[in-house]
GROMACS .gro file of C-alpha atoms in nm:
model
  305
    1UNK     CA    1   6.067  11.406   0.825
    2UNK     CA    2   6.250  11.080   0.749
    3UNK     CA    3   6.459  11.129   1.060
    4UNK     CA    4   6.144  11.158   1.272
    5UNK     CA    5   6.006  10.834   1.124
    6UNK     CA    6   6.332  10.652   1.194
    7UNK     CA    7   6.329  10.772   1.556
    8UNK     CA    8   5.968  10.655   1.601
    9UNK     CA    9   6.053  10.310   1.462
   10UNK     CA   10   6.357  10.278   1.686
   11UNK     CA   11   6.148  10.379   1.985
   12UNK     CA   12   5.887  10.115   1.900
   13UNK     CA   13   6.153   9.846   1.865
   14UNK     CA   14   6.304   9.939   2.199
   15UNK     CA   15   5.963   9.921   2.365
   16UNK     CA   16   5.894   9.579   2.214
   17UNK     CA   17   6.231   9.456   2.337
   18UNK     CA   18   6.155   9.573   2.691
   19UNK     CA   19   5.815   9.399   2.690
   20UNK     CA   20   5.968   9.073   2.566
   21UNK     CA   21   6.236   9.090   2.828
   22UNK     CA   22   5.978   9.148   3.100
   23UNK     CA   23   5.755   8.863   2.983
   24UNK     CA   24   6.003   8.600   2.879
   25UNK     CA   25   6.324   8.683   3.068
   26UNK     CA   26   6.310   8.400   3.324
   27UNK     CA   27   6.683   8.415   3.388
   28UNK     CA   28   6.657   8.776   3.504
   29UNK     CA   29   6.367   8.683   3.729
   30UNK     CA   30   6.563   8.394   3.876
   31UNK     CA   31   6.859   8.621   3.946
   32UNK     CA   32   6.631   8.864   4.124
   33UNK     CA   33   6.492   8.582   4.333
   34UNK     CA   34   6.842   8.462   4.413
   35UNK     CA   35   6.930   8.811   4.522
   36UNK     CA   36   6.672   8.778   4.799
   37UNK     CA   37   6.844   8.469   4.942
   38UNK     CA   38   7.049   8.617   5.220
   39UNK     CA   39   7.159   8.557   5.576
   40UNK     CA   40   7.342   8.765   5.836
   41UNK     CA   41   7.619   8.587   6.026
   42UNK     CA   42   7.742   8.753   6.343
   43UNK     CA   43   7.988   8.696   6.628
   44UNK     CA   44   8.081   8.807   6.976
   45UNK     CA   45   8.364   9.047   7.044
   46UNK     CA   46   8.662   8.815   7.086
   47UNK     CA   47   8.905   8.659   6.840
   48UNK     CA   48   8.791   8.298   6.853
   49UNK     CA   49   8.425   8.378   6.798
   50UNK     CA   50   8.507   8.607   6.507
   51UNK     CA   51   8.717   8.335   6.340
   52UNK     CA   52   8.438   8.079   6.379
   53UNK     CA   53   8.181   8.319   6.233
   54UNK     CA   54   8.401   8.376   5.929
   55UNK     CA   55   8.438   7.998   5.884
   56UNK     CA   56   8.062   7.956   5.872
   57UNK     CA   57   8.022   8.249   5.634
   58UNK     CA   58   8.293   8.118   5.403
   59UNK     CA   59   8.130   7.775   5.386
   60UNK     CA   60   7.788   7.919   5.309
   61UNK     CA   61   7.930   8.137   5.032
   62UNK     CA   62   8.128   7.847   4.885
   63UNK     CA   63   7.856   7.582   4.902
   64UNK     CA   64   7.532   7.775   4.839
   65UNK     CA   65   7.394   8.068   4.642
   66UNK     CA   66   7.291   8.249   4.960
   67UNK     CA   67   7.430   8.599   5.003
   68UNK     CA   68   7.606   8.641   5.337
   69UNK     CA   69   7.630   8.963   5.537
   70UNK     CA   70   7.893   8.950   5.812
   71UNK     CA   71   7.840   9.159   6.127
   72UNK     CA   72   8.127   9.019   6.330
   73UNK     CA   73   8.251   9.160   6.660
   74UNK     CA   74   7.898   9.275   6.743
   75UNK     CA   75   7.936   9.269   7.121
   76UNK     CA   76   7.919   9.044   7.426
   77UNK     CA   77   7.715   8.727   7.460
   78UNK     CA   78   7.386   8.893   7.553
   79UNK     CA   79   7.414   9.149   7.272
   80UNK     CA   80   7.450   8.886   7.000
   81UNK     CA   81   7.195   8.657   7.166
   82UNK     CA   82   6.930   8.930   7.164
   83UNK     CA   83   7.013   9.019   6.804
   84UNK     CA   84   6.954   8.654   6.709
   85UNK     CA   85   6.621   8.636   6.892
   86UNK     CA   86   6.512   8.965   6.732
   87UNK     CA   87   6.607   8.833   6.385
   88UNK     CA   88   6.864   9.108   6.337
   89UNK     CA   89   7.112   8.825   6.275
   90UNK     CA   90   7.029   8.466   6.187
   91UNK     CA   91   7.342   8.272   6.277
   92UNK     CA   92   7.641   8.295   6.511
   93UNK     CA   93   7.882   8.060   6.692
   94UNK     CA   94   7.812   7.997   7.059
   95UNK     CA   95   7.890   7.754   7.340
   96UNK     CA   96   7.673   7.499   7.519
   97UNK     CA   97   7.777   7.614   7.866
   98UNK     CA   98   7.696   7.976   7.786
   99UNK     CA   99   7.357   7.887   7.643
  100UNK     CA  100   7.247   7.661   7.928
  101UNK     CA  101   7.393   7.853   8.225
  102UNK     CA  102   7.392   8.213   8.102
  103UNK     CA  103   7.086   8.249   7.880
  104UNK     CA  104   6.856   8.000   8.051
  105UNK     CA  105   7.008   7.978   8.403
  106UNK     CA  106   6.993   7.597   8.398
  107UNK     CA  107   7.242   7.342   8.530
  108UNK     CA  108   7.497   7.201   8.288
  109UNK     CA  109   7.626   6.843   8.288
  110UNK     CA  110   7.866   6.643   8.075
  111UNK     CA  111   7.931   6.751   7.717
  112UNK     CA  112   7.660   6.514   7.593
  113UNK     CA  113   7.410   6.620   7.860
  114UNK     CA  114   7.477   6.989   7.802
  115UNK     CA  115   7.441   6.952   7.426
  116UNK     CA  116   7.108   6.774   7.470
  117UNK     CA  117   6.983   7.037   7.714
  118UNK     CA  118   7.105   7.315   7.485
  119UNK     CA  119   6.899   7.180   7.196
  120UNK     CA  120   6.596   7.126   7.416
  121UNK     CA  121   6.606   7.482   7.554
  122UNK     CA  122   6.668   7.641   7.215
  123UNK     CA  123   6.387   7.448   7.051
  124UNK     CA  124   6.133   7.624   7.272
  125UNK     CA  125   6.255   7.956   7.128
  126UNK     CA  126   6.256   7.827   6.769
  127UNK     CA  127   6.634   7.818   6.758
  128UNK     CA  128   6.869   7.531   6.680
  129UNK     CA  129   7.220   7.423   6.775
  130UNK     CA  130   7.379   7.221   6.494
  131UNK     CA  131   7.674   6.981   6.518
  132UNK     CA  132   7.958   7.096   6.751
  133UNK     CA  133   8.285   7.213   6.597
  134UNK     CA  134   8.495   6.985   6.820
  135UNK     CA  135   8.666   7.236   7.048
  136UNK     CA  136   8.564   7.297   7.409
  137UNK     CA  137   8.649   7.647   7.528
  138UNK     CA  138   8.606   7.570   7.895
  139UNK     CA  139   8.794   7.691   8.200
  140UNK     CA  140   9.096   7.489   8.300
  141UNK     CA  141   9.412   7.506   8.509
  142UNK     CA  142   9.753   7.525   8.346
  143UNK     CA  143  10.117   7.494   8.452
  144UNK     CA  144  10.449   7.532   8.277
  145UNK     CA  145  10.594   7.228   8.104
  146UNK     CA  146  10.877   7.227   8.358
  147UNK     CA  147  10.631   7.209   8.648
  148UNK     CA  148  10.426   6.939   8.479
  149UNK     CA  149  10.739   6.729   8.423
  150UNK     CA  150  10.877   6.789   8.772
  151UNK     CA  151  10.563   6.673   8.951
  152UNK     CA  152  10.428   6.441   8.678
  153UNK     CA  153  10.109   6.645   8.653
  154UNK     CA  154   9.838   6.538   8.412
  155UNK     CA  155   9.511   6.593   8.600
  156UNK     CA  156   9.357   6.823   8.859
  157UNK     CA  157   9.375   6.531   9.104
  158UNK     CA  158   9.752   6.508   9.046
  159UNK     CA  159   9.781   6.881   9.116
  160UNK     CA  160   9.576   6.857   9.436
  161UNK     CA  161   9.836   6.622   9.589
  162UNK     CA  162  10.114   6.883   9.560
  163UNK     CA  163   9.911   7.206   9.563
  164UNK     CA  164  10.033   7.299   9.912
  165UNK     CA  165  10.378   7.350   9.759
  166UNK     CA  166  10.255   7.592   9.491
  167UNK     CA  167  10.124   7.943   9.435
  168UNK     CA  168   9.805   7.997   9.237
  169UNK     CA  169   9.775   8.308   9.016
  170UNK     CA  170   9.428   8.365   8.867
  171UNK     CA  171   9.181   8.632   8.759
  172UNK     CA  172   9.037   8.826   9.054
  173UNK     CA  173   8.683   8.690   9.023
  174UNK     CA  174   8.810   8.333   8.993
  175UNK     CA  175   8.921   8.350   9.358
  176UNK     CA  176   8.567   8.414   9.485
  177UNK     CA  177   8.323   8.252   9.243
  178UNK     CA  178   8.168   7.919   9.342
  179UNK     CA  179   8.254   7.791   8.995
  180UNK     CA  180   8.615   7.900   9.051
  181UNK     CA  181   8.874   7.831   9.320
  182UNK     CA  182   8.630   7.775   9.612
  183UNK     CA  183   8.451   7.504   9.415
  184UNK     CA  184   8.777   7.340   9.311
  185UNK     CA  185   8.900   7.344   9.671
  186UNK     CA  186   8.588   7.161   9.784
  187UNK     CA  187   8.574   6.900   9.506
  188UNK     CA  188   8.945   6.821   9.475
  189UNK     CA  189   9.066   6.910   9.826
  190UNK     CA  190   9.309   7.144   9.650
  191UNK     CA  191   9.474   7.399   9.879
  192UNK     CA  192   9.760   7.617   9.755
  193UNK     CA  193  10.020   7.766   9.986
  194UNK     CA  194   9.929   8.107   9.840
  195UNK     CA  195   9.674   8.243   9.592
  196UNK     CA  196   9.687   8.575   9.407
  197UNK     CA  197   9.426   8.762   9.206
  198UNK     CA  198   9.542   8.955   8.898
  199UNK     CA  199   9.441   9.078   8.553
  200UNK     CA  200   9.413   8.823   8.274
  201UNK     CA  201   9.723   8.942   8.084
  202UNK     CA  202   9.940   8.963   8.395
  203UNK     CA  203   9.858   8.602   8.490
  204UNK     CA  204  10.063   8.467   8.203
  205UNK     CA  205  10.355   8.700   8.270
  206UNK     CA  206  10.356   8.591   8.635
  207UNK     CA  207  10.370   8.219   8.562
  208UNK     CA  208  10.637   8.270   8.296
  209UNK     CA  209  10.853   8.463   8.546
  210UNK     CA  210  10.804   8.193   8.810
  211UNK     CA  211  10.610   8.425   9.041
  212UNK     CA  212  10.323   8.173   9.034
  213UNK     CA  213  10.305   7.803   8.957
  214UNK     CA  214   9.946   7.750   8.843
  215UNK     CA  215   9.701   7.970   8.654
  216UNK     CA  216   9.348   7.948   8.526
  217UNK     CA  217   9.298   7.964   8.150
  218UNK     CA  218   9.056   7.897   7.870
  219UNK     CA  219   9.128   7.569   7.694
  220UNK     CA  220   9.160   7.737   7.353
  221UNK     CA  221   9.350   8.048   7.466
  222UNK     CA  222   9.636   8.148   7.235
  223UNK     CA  223   9.846   8.236   7.539
  224UNK     CA  224   9.879   7.866   7.620
  225UNK     CA  225  10.089   7.827   7.307
  226UNK     CA  226  10.279   8.152   7.353
  227UNK     CA  227  10.390   8.063   7.707
  228UNK     CA  228  10.429   7.688   7.640
  229UNK     CA  229  10.183   7.591   7.912
  230UNK     CA  230  10.036   7.248   7.981
  231UNK     CA  231   9.661   7.214   8.035
  232UNK     CA  232   9.563   6.974   8.311
  233UNK     CA  233   9.266   6.742   8.276
  234UNK     CA  234   8.961   6.828   8.485
  235UNK     CA  235   8.918   6.457   8.570
  236UNK     CA  236   8.615   6.511   8.796
  237UNK     CA  237   8.456   6.747   8.542
  238UNK     CA  238   8.420   7.044   8.776
  239UNK     CA  239   8.405   7.303   8.500
  240UNK     CA  240   8.101   7.296   8.268
  241UNK     CA  241   8.160   7.218   7.900
  242UNK     CA  242   8.168   7.504   7.651
  243UNK     CA  243   8.145   7.309   7.328
  244UNK     CA  244   8.127   7.549   7.034
  245UNK     CA  245   7.882   7.515   6.747
  246UNK     CA  246   7.644   7.704   6.515
  247UNK     CA  247   7.331   7.858   6.667
  248UNK     CA  248   7.073   7.941   6.402
  249UNK     CA  249   6.712   8.052   6.382
  250UNK     CA  250   6.475   7.766   6.298
  251UNK     CA  251   6.283   7.979   6.047
  252UNK     CA  252   6.612   8.040   5.865
  253UNK     CA  253   6.676   7.665   5.853
  254UNK     CA  254   6.323   7.609   5.726
  255UNK     CA  255   6.379   7.868   5.453
  256UNK     CA  256   6.726   7.739   5.359
  257UNK     CA  257   6.739   7.370   5.466
  258UNK     CA  258   7.068   7.327   5.278
  259UNK     CA  259   7.240   7.526   5.553
  260UNK     CA  260   7.228   7.235   5.796
  261UNK     CA  261   7.443   7.005   5.583
  262UNK     CA  262   7.678   7.288   5.490
  263UNK     CA  263   7.739   7.402   5.848
  264UNK     CA  264   7.768   7.044   5.970
  265UNK     CA  265   8.076   7.009   5.752
  266UNK     CA  266   8.252   7.167   6.050
  267UNK     CA  267   8.145   6.884   6.281
  268UNK     CA  268   8.443   6.774   6.489
  269UNK     CA  269   8.687   6.957   6.263
  270UNK     CA  270   8.850   7.184   6.524
  271UNK     CA  271   9.046   7.052   6.822
  272UNK     CA  272   9.135   7.265   7.124
  273UNK     CA  273   9.497   7.276   7.007
  274UNK     CA  274   9.396   7.383   6.657
  275UNK     CA  275   9.178   7.660   6.798
  276UNK     CA  276   9.467   7.778   7.014
  277UNK     CA  277   9.682   7.800   6.701
  278UNK     CA  278   9.416   7.987   6.504
  279UNK     CA  279   9.372   8.236   6.788
  280UNK     CA  280   9.749   8.280   6.809
  281UNK     CA  281   9.772   8.357   6.437
  282UNK     CA  282   9.546   8.656   6.496
  283UNK     CA  283   9.645   8.769   6.845
  284UNK     CA  284  10.019   8.712   6.822
  285UNK     CA  285  10.104   8.715   6.450
  286UNK     CA  286   9.863   8.990   6.350
  287UNK     CA  287   9.681   8.800   6.075
  288UNK     CA  288   9.321   8.886   5.989
  289UNK     CA  289   9.044   8.665   6.124
  290UNK     CA  290   8.880   8.608   5.785
  291UNK     CA  291   9.212   8.506   5.626
  292UNK     CA  292   9.285   8.265   5.912
  293UNK     CA  293   8.937   8.114   5.880
  294UNK     CA  294   8.963   8.072   5.502
  295UNK     CA  295   9.310   7.918   5.516
  296UNK     CA  296   9.193   7.667   5.777
  297UNK     CA  297   8.897   7.559   5.563
  298UNK     CA  298   9.124   7.515   5.262
  299UNK     CA  299   9.372   7.312   5.470
  300UNK     CA  300   9.086   7.087   5.584
  301UNK     CA  301   8.968   7.041   5.228
  302UNK     CA  302   8.629   7.198   5.300
  303UNK     CA  303   8.661   7.472   5.037
  304UNK     CA  304   8.889   7.528   4.740
  305UNK     CA  305   9.188   7.757   4.772
   0.00000   0.00000   0.00000
């Protein structure tokens, strides 16, 4: 009988404790609310974009109490773009040239003009492009250091003067696209003695072996470092700018306004050469993208090690 009474009392005490916790436990309620603060950061399916997505995620985790879900390597440009518009993801790194020319089929201009047009176009879809990272992953032409030194090449105009002595080796589509070799020929009066189409990987092998003298490349490609190539300046700005930066849903910014200042910590922090090196650490040295991203942020003093 006494045992039953003791059990009843203990049960009553437990019930009272639960009621008090439910009524007065503000800290538990706050934690539950904080648990609802979340964002999904995504990326396209290539090394550079994955690294940049991890940088943004790392910063958000370090500087806010927002929970971050990372869905990196989601797919090509249109896949991630549609996921953003459908609110399946809320943030990913993209490029001004891609946004203006690919998503909206508009004409690009200078870096400043393209950034302004990017923001104008995105605003109509309740999206925002924050401050650029600093790197411009545009098309370019590259030569070996030996070739650059031999002909004193620094710009596309310099190359045009001696192009009739050289062989061009580029991706197949680059030979035919108006924004490729035909357009360069017209603007710079650049005519090579021979031009060859080939796969992206073979291009670099060909120029290293001396089978070609000039190749097309992306300005932040890791292969530029690997093969010790020199990027020439597009002095007449033939290629559109592809300045990288965070693209985010406006409703996400409205919900978490602190994200703007946090993500803008990356403003101008990444040069083309630095992005080449980061890409090389993954593609050539086999490091993981998230580790490379975190180490870079620590080196820059943006997060603690």
